PDB file of C-alpha atoms in Angstrom:
ATOM      1  CA  MET J   1       0.002   0.001   0.000  1.00 53.00           C
ATOM      2  CA  PHE J   2       1.121   3.524  -0.658  1.00 57.00           C
ATOM      3  CA  LYS J   3       1.895   5.512   2.471  1.00 63.00           C
ATOM      4  CA  GLY J   4       0.446   8.979   2.921  1.00 64.00           C
ATOM      5  CA  SER J   5      -2.038  10.638   0.641  1.00 68.00           C
ATOM      6  CA  ARG J   6      -2.326  10.909  -3.114  1.00 70.00           C
ATOM      7  CA  GLU J   7      -4.316  13.435  -5.076  1.00 73.00           C
ATOM      8  CA  PHE J   8      -6.230  12.624  -8.204  1.00 73.00           C
ATOM      9  CA  LYS J   9      -7.884  14.703 -10.865  1.00 75.00           C
ATOM     10  CA  SER J  10      -9.551  13.917 -14.123  1.00 78.00           C
ATOM     11  CA  ASP J  11      -8.557  15.125 -17.550  1.00 82.00           C
ATOM     12  CA  LYS J  12     -10.915  16.944 -19.921  1.00 85.00           C
ATOM     13  CA  HIS J  13     -12.510  13.631 -20.914  1.00 83.00           C
ATOM     14  CA  GLY J  14     -13.187  12.584 -17.325  1.00 79.00           C
ATOM     15  CA  TYR J  15     -10.442   9.934 -17.162  1.00 83.00           C
ATOM     16  CA  VAL J  16      -8.560   9.447 -13.913  1.00 83.00           C
ATOM     17  CA  ASN J  17      -5.072   7.976 -14.313  1.00 83.00           C
ATOM     18  CA  MET J  18      -3.383   6.952 -11.106  1.00 84.00           C
ATOM     19  CA  ALA J  19      -0.824   4.449  -9.919  1.00 84.00           C
ATOM     20  CA  VAL J  20      -2.299   1.931  -7.494  1.00 85.00           C
ATOM     21  CA  GLY J  21       0.740  -0.260  -7.062  1.00 86.00           C
ATOM     22  CA  VAL J  22       4.028  -1.511  -8.367  1.00 86.00           C
ATOM     23  CA  LEU J  23       4.936  -4.906  -9.762  1.00 84.00           C
ATOM     24  CA  ASP J  24       6.208  -6.365  -6.498  1.00 90.00           C
ATOM     25  CA  PHE J  25       3.144  -5.369  -4.434  1.00 90.00           C
ATOM     26  CA  PRO J  26       1.108  -8.299  -3.100  1.00 93.00           C
ATOM     27  CA  ASP J  27      -2.340  -8.689  -4.673  1.00 88.00           C
ATOM     28  CA  ASP J  28      -4.136  -7.669  -1.485  1.00 91.00           C
ATOM     29  CA  HIS J  29      -2.281  -4.316  -1.353  1.00 90.00           C
ATOM     30  CA  ILE J  30      -3.292  -3.513  -4.913  1.00 88.00           C
ATOM     31  CA  ASN J  31      -6.861  -4.534  -4.088  1.00 88.00           C
ATOM     32  CA  VAL J  32      -6.915  -2.216  -1.059  1.00 89.00           C
ATOM     33  CA  ASN J  33      -5.534   0.658  -3.151  1.00 87.00           C
ATOM     34  CA  LEU J  34      -8.116   0.077  -5.897  1.00 87.00           C
ATOM     35  CA  ARG J  35     -10.964  -0.016  -3.397  1.00 87.00           C
ATOM     36  CA  THR J  36      -9.676   3.174  -1.778  1.00 86.00           C
ATOM     37  CA  LEU J  37      -9.495   4.919  -5.152  1.00 84.00           C
ATOM     38  CA  VAL J  38     -13.042   3.824  -6.068  1.00 83.00           C
ATOM     39  CA  ASP J  39     -14.306   4.993  -2.664  1.00 82.00           C
ATOM     40  CA  GLU J  40     -12.583   8.378  -2.945  1.00 80.00           C
ATOM     41  CA  VAL J  41     -13.820   9.000  -6.483  1.00 79.00           C
ATOM     42  CA  GLY J  42     -17.258   7.798  -5.380  1.00 75.00           C
ATOM     43  CA  GLU J  43     -17.384  10.429  -2.632  1.00 76.00           C
ATOM     44  CA  HIS J  44     -17.388  13.116  -5.336  1.00 70.00           C
ATOM     45  CA  LYS J  45     -20.234  11.505  -7.243  1.00 63.00           C
ATOM     46  CA  GLY J  46     -23.127  13.677  -6.127  1.00 57.00           C
ATOM     47  CA  SER J  47     -26.436  11.792  -6.172  1.00 53.00           C
ATOM     48  CA  LEU J  48     -25.228   8.987  -8.483  1.00 51.00           C
ATOM     49  CA  GLY J  49     -24.114   5.617  -7.153  1.00 52.00           C
ATOM     50  CA  LYS J  50     -20.458   4.607  -7.437  1.00 54.00           C
ATOM     51  CA  ALA J  51     -21.169   1.994 -10.082  1.00 50.00           C
ATOM     52  CA  ALA J  52     -23.119   4.545 -12.176  1.00 61.00           C
ATOM     53  CA  PHE J  53     -20.501   7.262 -11.721  1.00 70.00           C
ATOM     54  CA  ILE J  54     -17.538   5.068 -12.672  1.00 77.00           C
ATOM     55  CA  GLU J  55     -18.329   3.617 -16.076  1.00 77.00           C
ATOM     56  CA  ARG J  56     -15.158   1.614 -16.707  1.00 81.00           C
ATOM     57  CA  LEU J  57     -12.175   0.497 -14.698  1.00 84.00           C
ATOM     58  CA  VAL J  58      -9.019  -0.775 -16.393  1.00 86.00           C
ATOM     59  CA  ILE J  59      -5.784  -1.797 -14.699  1.00 86.00           C
ATOM     60  CA  SER J  60      -2.541  -2.162 -16.633  1.00 86.00           C
ATOM     61  CA  THR J  61       1.211  -1.916 -16.435  1.00 85.00           C
ATOM     62  CA  THR J  62       2.891   1.064 -18.059  1.00 84.00           C
ATOM     63  CA  TYR J  63       3.161  -0.463 -21.531  1.00 88.00           C
ATOM     64  CA  GLY J  64       1.211  -3.659 -21.028  1.00 88.00           C
ATOM     65  CA  PRO J  65      -2.310  -4.644 -21.979  1.00 92.00           C
ATOM     66  CA  GLY J  66      -5.221  -3.403 -19.892  1.00 90.00           C
ATOM     67  CA  PHE J  67      -7.499  -5.675 -17.907  1.00 88.00           C
ATOM     68  CA  TRP J  68     -11.104  -4.630 -17.396  1.00 89.00           C
ATOM     69  CA  LEU J  69     -12.426  -4.865 -13.840  1.00 85.00           C
ATOM     70  CA  ARG J  70     -16.043  -4.862 -12.743  1.00 82.00           C
ATOM     71  CA  VAL J  71     -16.714  -1.814 -10.604  1.00 77.00           C
ATOM     72  CA  GLN J  72     -19.466  -3.674  -8.717  1.00 75.00           C
ATOM     73  CA  ASP J  73     -16.830  -6.068  -7.332  1.00 74.00           C
ATOM     74  CA  LEU J  74     -14.954  -3.150  -5.757  1.00 69.00           C
ATOM     75  CA  CYS J  75     -17.937  -1.255  -4.297  1.00 62.00           C
TER      76      CYS J  75
END
């Protein structure tokens, strides 16, 4: 898990790009960081639910292929 706080912001298209781990992190640390990111973004959702506010979630390495994740599994 990353220590301290991280700030996030979206680009003009609404995409949020943020590191949630490094290659040698255990799976559970990456899972905790992903859940924390979804929760934090979800707090800024207004009246929408997290799953409705976050349309897609993709995790990837810097130059590797992306893997789609179901937002409902992280809420």
